Short mmCIF file of C-alpha atoms in Angstrom, two decimals:
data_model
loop_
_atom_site.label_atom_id
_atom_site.label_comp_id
_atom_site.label_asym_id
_atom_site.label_seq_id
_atom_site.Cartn_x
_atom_site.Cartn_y
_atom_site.Cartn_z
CA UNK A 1 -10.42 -25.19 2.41
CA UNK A 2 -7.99 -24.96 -0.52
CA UNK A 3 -5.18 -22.40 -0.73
CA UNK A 4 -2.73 -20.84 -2.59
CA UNK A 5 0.63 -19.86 -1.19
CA UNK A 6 1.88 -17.12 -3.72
CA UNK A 7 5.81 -16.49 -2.88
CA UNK A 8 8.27 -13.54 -4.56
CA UNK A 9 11.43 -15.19 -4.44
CA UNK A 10 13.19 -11.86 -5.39
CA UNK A 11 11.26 -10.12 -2.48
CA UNK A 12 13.79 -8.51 -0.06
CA UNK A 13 13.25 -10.21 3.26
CA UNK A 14 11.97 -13.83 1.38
CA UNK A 15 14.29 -17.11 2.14
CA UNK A 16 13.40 -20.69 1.57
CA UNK A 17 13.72 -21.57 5.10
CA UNK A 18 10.84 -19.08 5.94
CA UNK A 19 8.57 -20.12 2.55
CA UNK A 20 9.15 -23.91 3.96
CA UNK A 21 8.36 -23.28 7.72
CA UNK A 22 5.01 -21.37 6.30
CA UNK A 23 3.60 -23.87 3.59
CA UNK A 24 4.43 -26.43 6.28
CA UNK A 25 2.32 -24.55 8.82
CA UNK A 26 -0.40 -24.01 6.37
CA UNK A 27 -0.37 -27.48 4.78
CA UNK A 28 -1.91 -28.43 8.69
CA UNK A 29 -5.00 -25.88 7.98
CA UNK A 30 -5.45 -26.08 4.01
CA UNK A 31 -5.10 -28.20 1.17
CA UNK A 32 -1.91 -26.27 -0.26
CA UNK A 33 -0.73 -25.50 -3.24
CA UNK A 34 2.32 -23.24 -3.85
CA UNK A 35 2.90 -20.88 -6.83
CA UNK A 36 6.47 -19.41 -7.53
CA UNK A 37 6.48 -15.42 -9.00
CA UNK A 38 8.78 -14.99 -11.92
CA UNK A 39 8.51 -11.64 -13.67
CA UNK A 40 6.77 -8.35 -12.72
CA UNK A 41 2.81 -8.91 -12.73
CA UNK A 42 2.87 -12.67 -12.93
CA UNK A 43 1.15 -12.46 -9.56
CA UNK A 44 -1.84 -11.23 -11.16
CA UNK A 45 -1.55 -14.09 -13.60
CA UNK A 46 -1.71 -16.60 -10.45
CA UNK A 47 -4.26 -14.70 -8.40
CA UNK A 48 -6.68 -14.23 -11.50
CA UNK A 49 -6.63 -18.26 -12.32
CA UNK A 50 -6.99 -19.40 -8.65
CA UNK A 51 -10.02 -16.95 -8.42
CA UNK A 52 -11.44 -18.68 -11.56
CA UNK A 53 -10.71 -21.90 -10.06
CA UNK A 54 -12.56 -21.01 -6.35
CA UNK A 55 -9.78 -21.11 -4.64
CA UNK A 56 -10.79 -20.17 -0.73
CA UNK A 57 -7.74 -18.55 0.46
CA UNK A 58 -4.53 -16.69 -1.21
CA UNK A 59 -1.60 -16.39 1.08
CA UNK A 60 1.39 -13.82 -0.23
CA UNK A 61 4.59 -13.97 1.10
CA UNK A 62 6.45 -11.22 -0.20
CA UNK A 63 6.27 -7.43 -0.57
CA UNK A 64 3.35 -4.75 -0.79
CA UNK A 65 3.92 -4.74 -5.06
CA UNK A 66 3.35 -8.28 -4.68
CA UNK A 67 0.20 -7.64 -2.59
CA UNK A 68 -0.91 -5.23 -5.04
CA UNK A 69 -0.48 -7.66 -7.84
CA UNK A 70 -2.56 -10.15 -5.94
CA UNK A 71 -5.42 -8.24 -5.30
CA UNK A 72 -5.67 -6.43 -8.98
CA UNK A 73 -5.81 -10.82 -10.01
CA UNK A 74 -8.50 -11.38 -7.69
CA UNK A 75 -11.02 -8.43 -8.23
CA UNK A 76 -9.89 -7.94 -11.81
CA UNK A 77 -10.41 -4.14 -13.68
CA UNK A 78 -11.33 -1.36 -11.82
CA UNK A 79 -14.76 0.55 -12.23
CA UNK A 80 -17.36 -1.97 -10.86
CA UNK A 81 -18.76 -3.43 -7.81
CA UNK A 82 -16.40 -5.59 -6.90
CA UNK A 83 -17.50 -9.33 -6.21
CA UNK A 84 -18.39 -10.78 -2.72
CA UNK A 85 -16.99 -14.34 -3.30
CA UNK A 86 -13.72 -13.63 -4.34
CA UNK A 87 -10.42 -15.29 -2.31
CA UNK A 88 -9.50 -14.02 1.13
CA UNK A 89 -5.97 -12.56 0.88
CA UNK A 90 -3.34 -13.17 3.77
CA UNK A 91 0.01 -11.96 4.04
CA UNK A 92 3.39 -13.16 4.87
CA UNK A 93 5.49 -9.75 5.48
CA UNK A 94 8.46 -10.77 3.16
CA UNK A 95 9.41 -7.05 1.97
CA UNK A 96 11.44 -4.11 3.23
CA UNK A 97 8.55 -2.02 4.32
CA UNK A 98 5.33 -4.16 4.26
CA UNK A 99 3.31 -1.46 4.69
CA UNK A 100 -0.02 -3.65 3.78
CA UNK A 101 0.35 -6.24 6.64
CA UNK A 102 1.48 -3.99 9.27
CA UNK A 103 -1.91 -1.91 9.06
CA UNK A 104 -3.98 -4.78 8.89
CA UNK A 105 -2.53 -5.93 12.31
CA UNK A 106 0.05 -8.52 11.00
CA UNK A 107 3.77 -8.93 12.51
CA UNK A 108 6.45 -7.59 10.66
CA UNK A 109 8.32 -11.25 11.68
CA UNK A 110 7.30 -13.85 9.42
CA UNK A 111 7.52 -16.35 11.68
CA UNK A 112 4.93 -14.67 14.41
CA UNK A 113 2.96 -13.62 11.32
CA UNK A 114 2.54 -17.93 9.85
CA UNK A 115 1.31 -17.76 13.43
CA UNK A 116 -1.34 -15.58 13.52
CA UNK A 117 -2.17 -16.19 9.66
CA UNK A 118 -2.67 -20.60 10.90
CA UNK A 119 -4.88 -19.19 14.46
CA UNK A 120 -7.10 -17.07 12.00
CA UNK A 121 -7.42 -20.03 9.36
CA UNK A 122 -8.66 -21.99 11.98
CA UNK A 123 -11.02 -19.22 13.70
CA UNK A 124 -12.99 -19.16 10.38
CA UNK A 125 -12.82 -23.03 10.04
CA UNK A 126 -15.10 -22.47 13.14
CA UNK A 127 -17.63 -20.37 10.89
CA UNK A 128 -15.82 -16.95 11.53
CA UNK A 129 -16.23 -14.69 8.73
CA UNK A 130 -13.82 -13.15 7.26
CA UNK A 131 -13.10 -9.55 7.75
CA UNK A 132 -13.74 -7.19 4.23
CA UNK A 133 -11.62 -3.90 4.24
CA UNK A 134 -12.29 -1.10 1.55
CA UNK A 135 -9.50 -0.12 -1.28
CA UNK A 136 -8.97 2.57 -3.59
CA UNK A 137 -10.39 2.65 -6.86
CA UNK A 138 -7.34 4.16 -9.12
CA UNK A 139 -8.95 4.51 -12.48
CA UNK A 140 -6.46 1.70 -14.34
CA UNK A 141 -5.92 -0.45 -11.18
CA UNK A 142 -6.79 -0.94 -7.19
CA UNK A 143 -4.93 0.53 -4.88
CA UNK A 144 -4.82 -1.24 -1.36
CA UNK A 145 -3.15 1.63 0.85
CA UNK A 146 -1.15 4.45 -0.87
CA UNK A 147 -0.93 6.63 -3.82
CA UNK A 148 0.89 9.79 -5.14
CA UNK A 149 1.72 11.96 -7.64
CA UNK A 150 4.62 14.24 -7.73
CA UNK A 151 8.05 13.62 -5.61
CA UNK A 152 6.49 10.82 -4.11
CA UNK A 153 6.39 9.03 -7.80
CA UNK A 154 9.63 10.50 -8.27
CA UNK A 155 11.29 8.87 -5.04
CA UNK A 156 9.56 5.38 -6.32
CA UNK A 157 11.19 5.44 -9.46
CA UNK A 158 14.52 6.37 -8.74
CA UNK A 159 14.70 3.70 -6.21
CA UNK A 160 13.15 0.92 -8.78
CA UNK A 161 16.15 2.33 -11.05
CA UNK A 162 18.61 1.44 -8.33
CA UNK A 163 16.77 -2.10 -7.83
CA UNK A 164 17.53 -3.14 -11.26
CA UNK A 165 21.21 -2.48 -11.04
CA UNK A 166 20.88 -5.01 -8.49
CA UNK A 167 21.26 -2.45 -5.07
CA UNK A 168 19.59 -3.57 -2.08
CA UNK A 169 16.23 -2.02 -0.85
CA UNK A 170 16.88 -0.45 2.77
CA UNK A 171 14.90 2.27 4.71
CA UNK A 172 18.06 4.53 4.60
CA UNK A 173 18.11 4.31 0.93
CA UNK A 174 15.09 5.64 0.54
CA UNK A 175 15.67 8.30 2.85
CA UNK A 176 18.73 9.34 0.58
CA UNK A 177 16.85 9.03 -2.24
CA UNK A 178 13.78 11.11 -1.38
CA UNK A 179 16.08 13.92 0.31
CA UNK A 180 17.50 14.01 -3.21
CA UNK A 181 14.29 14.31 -4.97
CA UNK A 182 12.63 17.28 -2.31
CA UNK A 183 15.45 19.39 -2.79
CA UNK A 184 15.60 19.16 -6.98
CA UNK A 185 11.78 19.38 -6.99
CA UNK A 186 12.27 22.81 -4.77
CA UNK A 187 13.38 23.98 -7.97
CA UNK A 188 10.45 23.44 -9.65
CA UNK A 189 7.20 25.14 -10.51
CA UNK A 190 3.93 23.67 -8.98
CA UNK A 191 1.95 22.12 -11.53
CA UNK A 192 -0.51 20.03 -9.38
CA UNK A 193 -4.49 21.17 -8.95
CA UNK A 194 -6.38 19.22 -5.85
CA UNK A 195 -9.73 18.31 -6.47
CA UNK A 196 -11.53 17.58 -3.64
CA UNK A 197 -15.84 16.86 -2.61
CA UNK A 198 -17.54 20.08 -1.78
CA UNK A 199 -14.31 22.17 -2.39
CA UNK A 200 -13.22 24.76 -4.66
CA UNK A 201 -10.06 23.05 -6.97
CA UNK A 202 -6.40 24.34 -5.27
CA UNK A 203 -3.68 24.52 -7.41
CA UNK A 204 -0.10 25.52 -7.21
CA UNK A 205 0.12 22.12 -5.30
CA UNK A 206 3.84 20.11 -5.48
CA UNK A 207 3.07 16.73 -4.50
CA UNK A 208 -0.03 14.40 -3.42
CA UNK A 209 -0.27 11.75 -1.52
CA UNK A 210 -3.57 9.70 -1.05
CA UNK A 211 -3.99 7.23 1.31
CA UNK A 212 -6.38 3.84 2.46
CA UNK A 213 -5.04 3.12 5.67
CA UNK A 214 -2.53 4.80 8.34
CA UNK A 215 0.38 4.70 8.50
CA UNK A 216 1.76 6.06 5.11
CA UNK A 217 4.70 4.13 5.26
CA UNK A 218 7.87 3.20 7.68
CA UNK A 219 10.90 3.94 8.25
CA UNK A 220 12.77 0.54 9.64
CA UNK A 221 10.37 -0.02 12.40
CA UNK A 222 9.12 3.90 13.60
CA UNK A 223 5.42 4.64 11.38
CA UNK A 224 5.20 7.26 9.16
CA UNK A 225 1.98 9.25 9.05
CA UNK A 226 -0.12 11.88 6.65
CA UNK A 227 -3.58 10.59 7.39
CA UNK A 228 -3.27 8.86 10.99
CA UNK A 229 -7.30 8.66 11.35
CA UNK A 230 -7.56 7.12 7.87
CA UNK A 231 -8.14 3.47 8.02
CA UNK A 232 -9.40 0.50 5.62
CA UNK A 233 -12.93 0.80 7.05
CA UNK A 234 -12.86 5.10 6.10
CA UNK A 235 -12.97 6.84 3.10
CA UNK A 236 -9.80 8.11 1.63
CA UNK A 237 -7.03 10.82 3.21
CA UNK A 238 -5.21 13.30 1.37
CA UNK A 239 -1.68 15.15 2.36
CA UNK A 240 -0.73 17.47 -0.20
CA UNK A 241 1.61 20.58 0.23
CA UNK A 242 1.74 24.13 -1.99
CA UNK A 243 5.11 24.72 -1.02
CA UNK A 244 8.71 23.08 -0.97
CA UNK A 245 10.22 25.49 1.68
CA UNK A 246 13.06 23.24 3.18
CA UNK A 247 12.80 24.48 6.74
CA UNK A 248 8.79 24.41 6.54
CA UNK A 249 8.83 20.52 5.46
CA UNK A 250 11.28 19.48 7.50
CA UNK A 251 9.19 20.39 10.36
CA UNK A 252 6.39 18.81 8.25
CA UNK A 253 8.81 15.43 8.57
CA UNK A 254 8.66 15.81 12.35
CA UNK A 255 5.31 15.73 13.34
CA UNK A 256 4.77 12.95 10.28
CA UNK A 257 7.69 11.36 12.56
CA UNK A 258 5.88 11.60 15.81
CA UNK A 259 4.19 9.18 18.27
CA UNK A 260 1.19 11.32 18.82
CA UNK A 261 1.22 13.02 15.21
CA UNK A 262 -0.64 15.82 15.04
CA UNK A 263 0.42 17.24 11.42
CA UNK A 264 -0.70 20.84 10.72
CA UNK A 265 0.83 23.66 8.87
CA UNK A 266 0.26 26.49 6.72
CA UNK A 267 1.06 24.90 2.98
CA UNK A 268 -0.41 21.88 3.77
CA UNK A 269 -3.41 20.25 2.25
CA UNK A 270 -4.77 17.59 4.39
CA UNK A 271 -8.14 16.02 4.81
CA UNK A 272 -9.50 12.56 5.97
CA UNK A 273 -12.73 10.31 4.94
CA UNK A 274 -13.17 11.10 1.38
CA UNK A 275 -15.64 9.74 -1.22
CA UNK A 276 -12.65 10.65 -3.91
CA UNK A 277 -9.76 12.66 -4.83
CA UNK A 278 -8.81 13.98 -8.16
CA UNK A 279 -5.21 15.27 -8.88
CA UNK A 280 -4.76 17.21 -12.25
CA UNK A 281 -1.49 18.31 -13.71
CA UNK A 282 -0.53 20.82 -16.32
CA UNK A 283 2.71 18.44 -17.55
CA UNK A 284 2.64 15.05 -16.68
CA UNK A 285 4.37 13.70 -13.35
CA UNK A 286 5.66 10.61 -11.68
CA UNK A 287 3.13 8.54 -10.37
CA UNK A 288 3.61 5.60 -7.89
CA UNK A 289 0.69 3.17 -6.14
CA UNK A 290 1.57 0.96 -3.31
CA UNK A 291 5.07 1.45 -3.92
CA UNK A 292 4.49 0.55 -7.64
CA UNK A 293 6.26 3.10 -10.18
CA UNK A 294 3.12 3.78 -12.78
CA UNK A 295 4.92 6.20 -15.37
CA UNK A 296 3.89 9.94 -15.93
CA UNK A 297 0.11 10.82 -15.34
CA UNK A 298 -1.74 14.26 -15.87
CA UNK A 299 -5.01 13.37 -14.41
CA UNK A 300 -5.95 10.46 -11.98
CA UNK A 301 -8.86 9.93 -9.67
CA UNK A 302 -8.89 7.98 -6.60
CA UNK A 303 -12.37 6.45 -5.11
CA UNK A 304 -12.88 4.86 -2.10
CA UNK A 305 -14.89 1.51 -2.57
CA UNK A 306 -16.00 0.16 1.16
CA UNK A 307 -15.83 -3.49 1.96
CA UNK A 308 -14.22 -4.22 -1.71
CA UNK A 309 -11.96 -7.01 -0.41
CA UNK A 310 -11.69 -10.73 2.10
CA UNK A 311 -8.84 -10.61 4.31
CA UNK A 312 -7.39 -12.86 6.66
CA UNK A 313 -6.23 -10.92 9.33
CA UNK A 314 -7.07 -9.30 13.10
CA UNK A 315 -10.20 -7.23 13.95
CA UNK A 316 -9.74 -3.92 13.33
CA UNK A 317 -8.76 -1.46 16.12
CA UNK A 318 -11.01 1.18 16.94
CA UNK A 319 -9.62 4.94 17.09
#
């Protein structure tokens, strides 16, 4: 079985000492061969070739852009079936958030997650196949768990900004950041319709979020959700709001907070195991993908493509 290790050096939790300990680990499963990420979207670069060359098995250690750079190599532009003997992907958590491996059953440590990733090399060594989760179709690329348009773009790019003047990454930062953006987006006028199967458009919407698996993100270590019966084996779940009422979405933050969630209230828009989701927008807004700041969109659709992509990783749990 022949492997590529892919490894973000800049990625925020990513040291040599854990890159070593893994491509030693691995080097004991596969034949190994490790590729270094220099610039934004070089991962596609390397996941792309490897996929021309038949490479079995890509292994990322890094973040969920990184992730999301792999997978966009490997099934190449969106639109089409995508192909059945394309690399499995495995992950390394080596981000702040890792969103990606933590639904997929993965440890947040790296250490207990080269663990699980050598136990599950083996298991399909043994003829065990390997387990195919669906993503989202995004129009211009794949998205493997989240999406959104409005303050949720706008969080993503103000933190990239403070990224490239060098600032650390850390769940508190965000939180700062995307307090920031609520309240100057209060100000604003809606300018968001929700398209949705079987339902009349809604407008006056403020944000969207669509997701591919549960939860939406993390805070340190406590799950965030929107969606919590959304998974990679469902169709797509939506969590959208028509009003930026502090008090009302603060006690939104609670239940999303919670370790039973059960997220209801009047502005919100939610619904779970969708074909596809269409956002409109009169002006253009921020839009982000797996954590990934796109620029300023006016109309994207999001379609839910089952089984689209290999994975090495646990079963999945059933609800």
């Amino acid at each position: 079985m022949r492997a590529v290790l892919i490894v973000n050096p800049n990625a925020t939790s990513t040291t040599p000492a854990a890159r070593d300990l893994l491509a030693h680990a691995l080097e004991s499963r596969v034949k190994l061969t490790i590729a270094h990420t220099d610039s934004r979207g070089h991962a596609i670069d390397i996941a792309r070739d490897a996929a021309r060359d038949g490479i079995d098995v890509l292994i990322v250690h890094g973040g969920d852009g990184t992730v999301n750079e792999v997978v966009n190599g490997v099934l190449g532009e969106c639109g089409r079936t995508p192909p059945k003997n394309t690399p499995a992907v495995g992950v390394v958590p080596g981000g702040s958030a890792n969103v990606f491996a933590r639904a997929l059953g993965i440890s947040p440590d790296p250490t207990e997650a080269t663990n699980q990733l050598v136990d599950l090399l083996g298991e399909h060594r043994r003829r065990k196949p390997w387990r195919r989760i669906g993503l989202m179709d995004c129009g211009e690329r794949w998205g493997v768990f989240t999406a959104g348009l409005g303050v949720d773009g706008d969080v993503v790019a103000a933190v990239e900004a403070q990224r490239d003047k060098g600032r650390k990454v850390t769940a508190s930062r965000y939180v700062r950041v995307a307090v920031r953006e609520m309240l100057a987006n209060a100000r604003k006028d809606p300018s968001l319709t929700l398209h949705l199967p079987g339902r009349d458009p809604v407008s006056g919407v403020h944000f969207a979020f669509v997701s591919n698996a549960s939860p939406w993100t993390y805070a340190n270590t406590r799950p965030v959700w929107t969606n919590p019966t959304t998974t990679f084996d469902t169709g797509l779940g939506v969590f959208a709001t028509t009003s930026m009422n502090v008090w009302a979405n603060l006690r939104l933050v609670r239940q999303m907070l919670s370790k039973k969630p059960k997220i209801v209230a009047k502005h919100l828009i939610r619904d779970d195991d969708l074909a596809w989701v269409r956002v409109t927008s009169d002006t253009p807004v921020a839009c982000q993908i797996d954590g990934d700041y796109l620029g300023l969109r006016d109309d994207v659709t999001f379609r839910s493509v089952p089984e689209a992509l290999a994975v090495v990783a646990p079963p999945a749990k059933k609800l």
